Coordinates of C-alpha atoms in Angstrom, one line a residue:
M1 CA 107.7 92.5 119.9
A2 CA 111.4 92.1 120.2
G3 CA 111.9 95.4 118.5
M4 CA 110.4 97.1 121.5
A5 CA 113.3 96.3 123.6
E6 CA 116.7 98.0 123.7
T7 CA 119.9 97.3 125.4
S8 CA 119.8 98.4 129.0
R9 CA 122.3 96.2 130.8
P10 CA 125.3 94.9 128.9
R11 CA 126.4 91.6 130.3
G12 CA 129.5 90.6 128.3
G13 CA 128.0 92.1 125.2
D14 CA 128.0 95.6 123.9
H15 CA 124.9 96.3 121.9
G16 CA 121.3 95.4 121.1
T17 CA 120.0 94.1 117.8
D18 CA 119.3 97.6 116.3
R19 CA 122.7 99.0 117.3
T20 CA 125.8 98.5 115.2
D21 CA 129.5 98.6 116.5
R22 CA 131.5 101.2 114.7
T23 CA 134.9 100.4 116.3
P24 CA 137.8 99.6 113.9
A25 CA 137.9 96.1 115.2
R26 CA 134.5 95.4 113.8
R27 CA 135.7 96.3 110.3
K28 CA 138.3 93.5 110.2
A29 CA 137.9 90.3 108.2
P30 CA 136.2 87.5 110.2
Q31 CA 139.4 85.5 110.5
A32 CA 141.4 88.4 111.8
R33 CA 138.7 89.3 114.3
H34 CA 138.8 85.9 115.9
A35 CA 142.6 86.0 116.4
A36 CA 142.0 87.9 119.6
G37 CA 140.3 87.1 122.9
P38 CA 138.8 83.8 123.7
A39 CA 139.1 82.6 120.1
A40 CA 142.9 82.7 120.2
D41 CA 143.3 79.3 121.9
P42 CA 144.5 76.9 119.2
S43 CA 143.4 73.9 121.3
D44 CA 139.8 74.8 120.7
A45 CA 138.2 72.1 118.5
H46 CA 136.5 74.7 116.3
L47 CA 139.8 76.5 115.4
E48 CA 142.7 75.7 113.1
H49 CA 145.6 77.6 111.6
A50 CA 145.2 79.0 108.1
R51 CA 148.2 79.2 105.7
D52 CA 148.9 82.8 106.8
G53 CA 149.4 81.6 110.4
K54 CA 146.2 83.1 111.7
L55 CA 143.4 81.2 113.4
K56 CA 140.3 80.5 111.5
L57 CA 136.9 79.0 112.3
N58 CA 136.1 75.5 111.1
R59 CA 132.7 74.7 109.7
P60 CA 130.2 73.5 112.3
K61 CA 130.8 70.0 113.6
R62 CA 127.7 67.9 114.2
G63 CA 127.3 65.4 117.0
L64 CA 129.1 67.6 119.6
I65 CA 126.1 68.0 121.8
D66 CA 124.2 65.3 123.6
E67 CA 121.2 67.1 125.0
T68 CA 120.1 64.4 127.4
E69 CA 123.6 64.2 128.8
A70 CA 123.8 67.9 129.2
Q71 CA 120.5 68.1 131.0
Q72 CA 121.4 65.2 133.3
I73 CA 124.8 66.7 134.2
A74 CA 123.2 70.1 134.9
E75 CA 120.5 68.6 137.1
D76 CA 123.0 66.5 139.0
R77 CA 125.2 69.5 139.7
A78 CA 122.1 71.5 140.8
R79 CA 121.1 68.8 143.3
L80 CA 124.6 68.6 144.7
Q81 CA 124.8 72.4 145.1
Q82 CA 121.5 72.5 146.9
Q83 CA 123.1 70.0 149.3
G84 CA 126.1 72.3 149.8
I85 CA 128.4 70.2 147.7
G86 CA 130.5 71.9 145.1
G87 CA 129.4 75.2 143.6
P88 CA 132.1 76.5 141.2
L89 CA 131.0 76.7 137.6
D90 CA 134.0 77.2 135.2
G91 CA 135.9 79.0 137.9
R92 CA 132.9 81.1 138.9
M93 CA 130.5 80.7 141.9
L94 CA 126.8 80.5 141.2
S95 CA 125.2 83.9 141.9
N96 CA 122.5 82.2 143.9
P97 CA 122.8 78.5 144.5
A98 CA 119.1 78.3 145.2
A99 CA 118.3 79.4 141.7
T100 CA 118.9 76.0 140.2
D101 CA 116.7 73.5 138.4
G102 CA 116.3 70.8 141.0
D103 CA 112.8 71.5 142.2
R104 CA 111.5 73.8 139.5
P105 CA 108.7 72.5 137.3
Q106 CA 108.7 72.3 133.5
V107 CA 105.8 74.3 132.2
R108 CA 104.7 73.3 128.7
P109 CA 103.7 75.8 126.0
Q110 CA 100.0 76.2 125.3
A111 CA 97.8 78.7 123.6
E112 CA 95.7 80.8 126.1
G113 CA 92.4 82.2 125.1
W114 CA 92.5 80.8 121.5
K115 CA 92.9 77.5 119.8
Q116 CA 95.8 76.7 117.5
Q117 CA 95.0 75.7 114.0
T118 CA 96.1 72.1 113.5
T119 CA 96.5 69.7 110.6
E120 CA 94.6 66.4 110.3
D121 CA 97.2 64.6 112.3
G122 CA 97.0 67.2 115.1
R123 CA 100.2 69.1 114.4
P124 CA 100.2 72.9 114.5
L125 CA 99.4 74.2 111.0
L126 CA 102.2 76.1 109.2
Q127 CA 101.4 78.5 106.4
F128 CA 104.4 79.3 104.2
K129 CA 102.4 80.6 101.3
Q130 CA 99.8 83.3 101.4
P131 CA 96.2 82.7 100.4
R132 CA 95.1 83.8 96.9
V133 CA 94.0 87.3 97.7
A134 CA 94.0 90.7 96.0
Q135 CA 97.2 92.8 96.2
P136 CA 97.4 96.6 96.5
K137 CA 97.9 98.7 93.4
T138 CA 101.6 99.2 92.4
H139 CA 103.2 102.1 94.2
L140 CA 106.4 103.9 93.3
A141 CA 108.0 102.3 96.3
D142 CA 107.5 98.9 94.7
L143 CA 109.6 100.0 91.7
T144 CA 113.2 100.9 91.1
L145 CA 113.9 104.5 89.9
A146 CA 114.3 103.2 86.3
E147 CA 110.9 101.4 86.5
R148 CA 109.3 104.6 87.9
Q149 CA 110.7 106.6 85.0
A150 CA 109.3 104.1 82.5
K151 CA 105.9 104.2 84.1
V152 CA 105.8 108.0 84.2
A153 CA 106.7 108.0 80.5
E154 CA 103.8 105.7 79.8
L155 CA 101.6 108.4 81.4
G156 CA 102.8 110.9 78.8
L157 CA 105.1 112.9 81.1
P158 CA 108.9 113.4 81.0
A159 CA 110.8 110.7 82.9
F160 CA 112.5 113.2 85.2
R161 CA 109.1 113.7 86.9
A162 CA 109.7 110.2 88.5
K163 CA 112.7 111.6 90.3
Q164 CA 110.7 114.6 91.5
L165 CA 108.0 112.3 92.8
S166 CA 110.6 110.1 94.5
T167 CA 112.1 113.1 96.2
H168 CA 108.8 114.2 97.7
Y169 CA 108.1 110.7 99.0
F170 CA 111.5 109.5 100.2
T171 CA 112.9 112.9 101.3
H172 CA 109.9 115.0 102.3
F173 CA 107.8 112.1 103.4
T174 CA 104.7 113.3 101.6
S175 CA 102.1 111.9 99.2
D176 CA 100.1 115.2 99.2
P177 CA 99.9 116.6 95.6
D178 CA 99.3 120.1 97.0
R179 CA 102.8 120.1 98.4
M180 CA 104.4 119.1 95.1
T181 CA 104.6 122.6 93.6
D182 CA 107.4 121.7 91.3
L183 CA 105.0 119.4 89.3
P184 CA 102.6 120.8 86.6
K185 CA 99.4 121.8 88.4
D186 CA 97.2 120.1 85.9
A187 CA 99.1 116.8 86.1
R188 CA 99.7 116.5 89.9
E189 CA 96.5 114.8 90.9
K190 CA 96.7 112.2 88.1
L191 CA 100.4 111.6 88.6
V192 CA 100.0 111.0 92.4
A193 CA 97.0 108.8 91.9
E194 CA 98.8 106.6 89.5
M195 CA 102.2 106.5 91.3
M196 CA 101.2 106.8 94.9
P197 CA 97.9 105.0 95.6
P198 CA 96.9 105.0 99.3
L199 CA 98.5 102.2 101.3
L200 CA 98.0 102.7 105.0
T201 CA 95.1 104.3 106.9
E202 CA 95.8 105.1 110.5
V203 CA 93.2 103.5 112.7
R204 CA 94.6 104.1 116.2
R205 CA 97.7 105.6 117.8
L206 CA 98.9 104.8 121.3
T207 CA 101.5 107.0 123.0
T208 CA 103.4 106.4 126.2
D209 CA 103.2 109.1 128.9
N210 CA 106.6 110.6 128.1
G211 CA 105.9 110.3 124.4
D212 CA 109.0 108.4 123.4
T213 CA 107.1 105.4 122.1
I214 CA 104.2 105.4 119.7
K215 CA 102.3 102.3 118.5
F216 CA 100.3 102.5 115.3
L217 CA 97.4 100.4 114.1
W218 CA 97.1 100.6 110.3
R219 CA 94.4 99.4 108.0
L220 CA 95.5 98.2 104.6
F221 CA 93.5 98.7 101.4
D222 CA 91.6 95.4 101.9
G223 CA 90.8 96.0 105.5
A224 CA 93.6 93.9 107.0
L225 CA 95.1 95.4 110.2
V226 CA 98.8 95.6 110.9
E227 CA 100.9 97.4 113.5
S228 CA 104.2 99.2 113.8
V229 CA 106.0 100.8 116.8
L230 CA 108.2 103.9 116.8
M231 CA 110.7 104.4 119.6
R232 CA 113.1 107.2 120.4
Y233 CA 116.4 106.5 122.1
P234 CA 119.4 108.9 122.7
G235 CA 120.8 109.7 119.3
R236 CA 118.6 107.3 117.3
V237 CA 115.0 106.4 116.4
T238 CA 114.0 102.7 115.9
L239 CA 110.9 101.5 114.1
C240 CA 109.6 98.0 114.4
V241 CA 107.8 97.1 111.2
S242 CA 105.3 94.4 110.2
S243 CA 105.9 92.3 107.1
Q244 CA 102.7 90.3 107.0
A245 CA 99.0 90.7 107.9
G246 CA 98.8 87.9 110.4
C247 CA 101.3 85.1 110.6
G248 CA 101.4 81.5 109.5
M249 CA 104.0 80.2 112.0
N250 CA 101.3 79.4 114.6
C251 CA 103.4 79.9 117.8
P252 CA 101.3 79.4 120.9
F253 CA 102.5 82.6 122.6
C254 CA 101.8 85.0 119.7
A255 CA 98.9 87.4 119.5
T256 CA 99.6 87.8 115.8
G257 CA 99.3 84.1 115.0
Q258 CA 95.8 83.6 116.4
N259 CA 94.0 83.9 113.1
G260 CA 96.7 82.6 110.8
L261 CA 98.1 84.4 107.8
T262 CA 95.9 86.8 105.9
R263 CA 98.4 87.8 103.3
N264 CA 101.9 89.1 102.7
M265 CA 102.4 92.8 102.8
S266 CA 103.7 94.4 99.6
T267 CA 107.1 96.1 99.3
A268 CA 105.5 99.5 99.4
E269 CA 103.3 98.7 102.4
I270 CA 106.4 97.8 104.4
V271 CA 108.3 100.9 103.2
E272 CA 105.2 103.1 103.9
Q273 CA 105.5 102.3 107.6
V274 CA 108.9 104.0 107.6
V275 CA 107.7 107.0 105.5
R276 CA 104.7 107.6 107.7
A277 CA 106.9 107.3 110.9
N278 CA 109.3 109.9 109.5
E279 CA 106.3 112.2 108.8
V280 CA 105.2 111.8 112.4
I281 CA 108.7 112.7 113.6
A282 CA 108.9 115.7 111.3
E283 CA 105.6 116.9 112.8
G284 CA 107.1 116.8 116.3
A285 CA 104.8 114.1 117.5
L286 CA 107.5 111.8 118.9
G287 CA 108.6 112.9 122.3
G288 CA 111.4 111.7 124.6
L289 CA 113.7 114.4 123.3
R290 CA 117.1 114.8 125.1
K291 CA 117.4 117.7 127.5
D292 CA 121.2 117.5 127.9
G293 CA 122.0 119.1 124.6
G294 CA 122.8 115.8 122.9
H295 CA 121.9 114.7 119.4
N296 CA 118.3 113.8 118.6
A297 CA 117.7 111.8 115.4
E298 CA 115.3 113.6 113.1
R299 CA 114.1 110.5 111.2
V300 CA 114.0 106.8 111.6
T301 CA 117.6 105.5 111.9
N302 CA 117.1 101.8 112.8
I303 CA 114.6 99.3 111.5
V304 CA 113.7 96.0 113.1
F305 CA 111.6 93.4 111.2
M306 CA 110.1 92.1 114.4
G307 CA 106.5 93.3 114.1
M308 CA 103.6 91.2 112.8
G309 CA 104.5 88.3 110.5
E310 CA 107.5 86.1 109.7
P311 CA 109.7 88.2 107.5
L312 CA 111.5 85.4 105.7
A313 CA 108.1 83.8 104.7
N314 CA 107.6 87.0 102.7
Y315 CA 111.1 86.9 101.4
K316 CA 111.0 88.7 98.0
R317 CA 109.0 91.7 99.3
V318 CA 111.0 92.0 102.5
I319 CA 114.3 92.0 100.6
A320 CA 112.9 94.5 98.1
S321 CA 111.8 96.8 100.9
V322 CA 115.2 96.5 102.5
R323 CA 116.8 97.6 99.2
R324 CA 114.4 100.5 99.0
M325 CA 115.4 101.5 102.6
V326 CA 119.1 101.5 101.8
D327 CA 118.9 102.9 98.2
P328 CA 120.3 106.4 98.2
A329 CA 117.7 109.2 98.0
P330 CA 115.7 109.9 95.9
E331 CA 115.6 106.2 94.8
G332 CA 115.1 105.2 98.4
L333 CA 115.5 106.3 102.0
G334 CA 119.3 106.2 102.1
M335 CA 119.5 104.2 105.4
S336 CA 122.4 102.0 106.6
A337 CA 121.9 98.3 106.0
R338 CA 123.8 97.7 109.2
H339 CA 121.0 99.5 111.1
I340 CA 118.3 97.1 109.8
T341 CA 117.6 93.9 111.7
V342 CA 115.8 91.0 110.0
S343 CA 114.5 88.4 112.4
T344 CA 113.2 84.9 111.9
V345 CA 111.9 81.9 113.9
G346 CA 114.2 79.7 111.8
L347 CA 113.3 79.3 108.1
V348 CA 116.7 77.7 107.3
P349 CA 116.6 77.9 103.4
A350 CA 115.7 81.5 103.6
I351 CA 118.4 82.3 106.1
N352 CA 121.0 80.8 103.8
R353 CA 119.5 82.7 100.9
L354 CA 119.7 86.0 102.9
A355 CA 123.4 85.3 103.5
E356 CA 124.0 85.4 99.7
E357 CA 122.1 88.7 99.1
G358 CA 125.1 90.9 99.7
I359 CA 123.2 93.3 102.0
P360 CA 124.9 93.6 105.4
V361 CA 121.8 93.6 107.5
T362 CA 121.9 92.4 111.1
F363 CA 120.4 89.0 111.4
A364 CA 118.5 87.7 114.5
L365 CA 117.4 84.2 115.2
S366 CA 114.4 83.9 117.5
L367 CA 115.5 80.7 119.3
H368 CA 113.8 80.7 122.7
A369 CA 114.9 77.1 123.5
P370 CA 118.1 75.2 122.6
D371 CA 116.5 71.7 123.0
D372 CA 114.2 70.3 120.3
E373 CA 111.8 68.8 122.8
L374 CA 110.7 72.2 124.0
R375 CA 111.2 74.1 120.8
D376 CA 109.0 71.8 118.9
E377 CA 106.1 73.0 121.1
L378 CA 107.2 76.6 121.5
I379 CA 108.1 77.3 117.8
P380 CA 106.2 74.9 115.6
V381 CA 108.4 75.5 112.6
N382 CA 111.0 73.6 114.6
S383 CA 109.3 70.4 113.3
R384 CA 110.6 71.4 109.9
W385 CA 114.0 72.7 110.7
K386 CA 115.5 71.7 114.1
A387 CA 117.3 74.0 116.5
D388 CA 120.8 72.9 115.4
E389 CA 119.9 73.4 111.8
A390 CA 118.7 76.9 112.5
I391 CA 121.9 77.7 114.5
D392 CA 124.0 76.3 111.7
A393 CA 122.2 78.6 109.3
A394 CA 122.8 81.5 111.6
Y395 CA 126.5 80.6 111.8
N396 CA 126.6 80.4 108.0
Y397 CA 125.2 83.9 107.9
F398 CA 128.2 85.1 109.9
V399 CA 130.7 83.2 107.8
K400 CA 129.3 84.7 104.6
T401 CA 128.8 88.3 105.8
G402 CA 131.2 88.8 108.7
R403 CA 128.2 90.2 110.6
R404 CA 127.7 89.1 114.2
V405 CA 124.4 87.3 114.7
S406 CA 121.9 87.9 117.5
I407 CA 120.1 85.0 119.3
E408 CA 116.8 86.2 120.7
Y409 CA 115.8 84.3 123.8
A410 CA 112.6 85.4 125.7
L411 CA 112.9 84.1 129.3
I412 CA 109.6 82.6 130.3
K413 CA 109.1 81.5 133.9
D414 CA 109.6 77.7 134.5
M415 CA 109.3 77.1 130.7
N416 CA 112.7 77.8 129.1
D417 CA 114.7 79.6 131.8
H418 CA 116.3 76.5 133.4
A419 CA 120.0 76.8 134.1
W420 CA 120.7 73.6 132.2
R421 CA 119.3 75.2 129.1
A422 CA 121.7 78.1 129.4
D423 CA 124.5 75.6 129.6
L424 CA 123.2 73.8 126.6
L425 CA 122.8 77.0 124.6
G426 CA 126.3 78.0 125.5
K427 CA 127.7 74.6 124.4
K428 CA 125.8 74.7 121.1
L429 CA 127.0 78.2 120.2
N430 CA 130.6 77.6 121.2
A431 CA 130.6 74.3 119.2
R432 CA 130.5 76.5 116.1
G433 CA 133.1 79.0 117.2
R434 CA 133.7 82.1 119.3
G435 CA 133.0 85.7 118.6
W436 CA 130.3 85.1 116.0
V437 CA 127.2 85.5 118.1
H438 CA 125.7 87.3 121.1
V439 CA 122.5 86.5 123.0
N440 CA 119.7 88.8 123.9
P441 CA 117.6 87.4 126.8
I442 CA 114.3 89.3 126.8
P443 CA 112.1 89.6 129.9
L444 CA 108.4 89.1 129.3
N445 CA 105.9 91.5 130.8
P446 CA 104.4 89.7 133.8
T447 CA 100.8 88.6 133.1
P448 CA 98.9 87.5 136.3
G449 CA 97.5 84.0 136.0
S450 CA 99.2 83.2 132.6
I451 CA 101.9 80.7 131.9
W452 CA 103.5 83.3 129.7
T453 CA 105.1 85.4 132.3
S454 CA 108.6 86.7 133.2
S455 CA 111.3 84.7 134.9
E456 CA 112.2 85.6 138.5
P457 CA 115.1 88.1 138.7
D458 CA 117.5 85.6 140.3
V459 CA 116.7 83.0 137.6
T460 CA 117.3 85.6 134.9
D461 CA 120.6 86.5 136.5
E462 CA 121.6 82.8 136.8
F463 CA 120.7 82.2 133.1
I464 CA 122.9 85.2 132.0
N465 CA 125.7 84.2 134.4
R466 CA 125.8 80.7 132.8
L467 CA 126.1 82.1 129.3
E468 CA 128.8 84.6 130.4
A469 CA 130.7 81.7 132.1
A470 CA 130.6 80.0 128.8
G471 CA 132.2 83.1 127.1
I472 CA 129.0 84.1 125.3
P473 CA 128.4 87.9 125.0
T474 CA 125.0 88.4 126.5
T475 CA 122.9 91.5 126.8
L476 CA 119.7 91.7 128.8
R477 CA 117.1 93.8 127.1
D478 CA 115.0 96.5 128.6
T479 CA 111.3 96.7 127.6
R480 CA 109.3 99.5 126.0
G481 CA 105.7 100.4 125.7
K482 CA 104.4 98.4 128.7
E483 CA 101.6 101.0 129.2
I484 CA 100.5 100.8 125.6
D485 CA 100.6 97.0 125.2
G486 CA 103.6 97.0 123.1
A487 CA 103.4 93.5 121.7
C488 CA 102.5 93.4 118.1
G489 CA 99.2 91.7 117.3
Q490 CA 97.4 92.9 120.4
L491 CA 95.6 95.8 118.7
A492 CA 94.9 93.9 115.5
A493 CA 93.5 91.0 117.5
E494 CA 91.0 93.2 119.1
G495 CA 89.9 94.6 115.8
D496 CA 88.8 98.1 114.8
E497 CA 86.8 99.5 117.7
E498 CA 87.3 103.1 116.9
P499 CA 86.7 105.2 113.8
D500 CA 89.5 105.9 111.3
G501 CA 92.1 108.3 112.6
A502 CA 91.0 108.0 116.2
V503 CA 93.9 108.4 118.7
T504 CA 93.8 106.6 122.0
E505 CA 96.2 107.9 124.6
A506 CA 98.2 105.6 126.8
G507 CA 96.1 104.0 129.5
G508 CA 93.0 103.8 127.2
H509 CA 93.7 100.3 126.0
T510 CA 93.6 96.9 127.7
G511 CA 96.2 94.3 126.6
A512 CA 94.9 91.3 124.7
G513 CA 98.1 89.3 124.2
T514 CA 100.0 86.9 126.4
S515 CA 103.4 88.3 125.8
G516 CA 103.1 91.8 127.2
T517 CA 105.7 94.4 126.2
I518 CA 107.4 92.2 123.7
D519 CA 105.9 89.7 121.3
I520 CA 108.5 86.9 121.0
R521 CA 108.1 86.7 117.3
G522 CA 104.9 88.1 116.2

């Protein structure tokens, strides 16, 4: 799960995907922001002068990248450097000349321990629509405040009771009628039953030794299992939420995708993960509190849609849940949209649609390979929308919103961590402009005997150095939850082995996924 990683080592960048810059420079219009730093070179092909004399970004230009040529140049340079010839890269020396691609193998993606679902022609099956299955009963979190008031009126009660219910749910984080003493005693049970039907039943809870990370396994009303992960950091609390039960993107590395898509989660089921997390925090169950007298967040401050499922394949409900998160209390949770990150493997039409929503969320593209040859195998949806199309859509999100985009890139040993791929990624991103994107390389948790394991430290450093040499802000992520198998999908894949409400402490669970502490997309 990408959401389980936070910024630990800034390398030309300044924040992770769930952190937002608050400096005045970040509030400037996109064109003004690019007038400084690397983007201020009018000779750059992607820049031109606007009428006001300031530099502006052109639209992306296609045909700038020849992947075969880029790979060949990188391989030739690597071989020469191994022979002691050359060495400088854009004015910088390689951190380790031995960490090149010359003799390293190319590992191909493959599912381990399970078989990918395929179509009749042998291609990985993609599920964009959920099966015809029952949906949960309507919850107040599915409705706007006006819709709640209308429903309460249908129940024969004054409309203002809807606001009272909303306050209990979104401010006090409770669905317990006994705690709602401002409601008529004879009407509480009925009102709560109609407006707040049960959504999530806690099946299992895993907690790290220091208590700063908690992973939840939830059962939905129909028995489907989903997960979310709660993480405390200095001054903030991040929750990684699921948006689907299962996933239809069929990526070979993903524990969530093993059984395909069960169904989309409802708006309220997504929101309920946040409310329940806030309840846990209020009870004092989330540890990792600061001992230096600094600020501790008392509720979830940051959301990352990097749990189970492909968020943009459940577009309407995900957007509705985001609106409920940012709506001011008591209509919603009153969170900042800038602290909400929506991630995707590259559903291009949905990315462009998101850019038009007018909600300034942080957008993250899970790329993991800049070349289509590898990405076709690593991310099956790449057969529908190629890497350049996904990058174009990400750039369009920046143009429309002014919000810097994150590129998620899980570094997998000998699979996608070759230096020439860093060069190619840098060229592709710079072809669309400067200052619009930063890259988050993510180390996998090493898994003995698996092809899905972390890159060597020197290879990781070289990959980052190449991106930095290209002027790409890059931040290596730290990992969280290693001892509790932090990747989403691992608990759900195992199934329910304990009774409802059982709590398993850290160390009592054996991982079942290939991706360790982070699940690349699932």
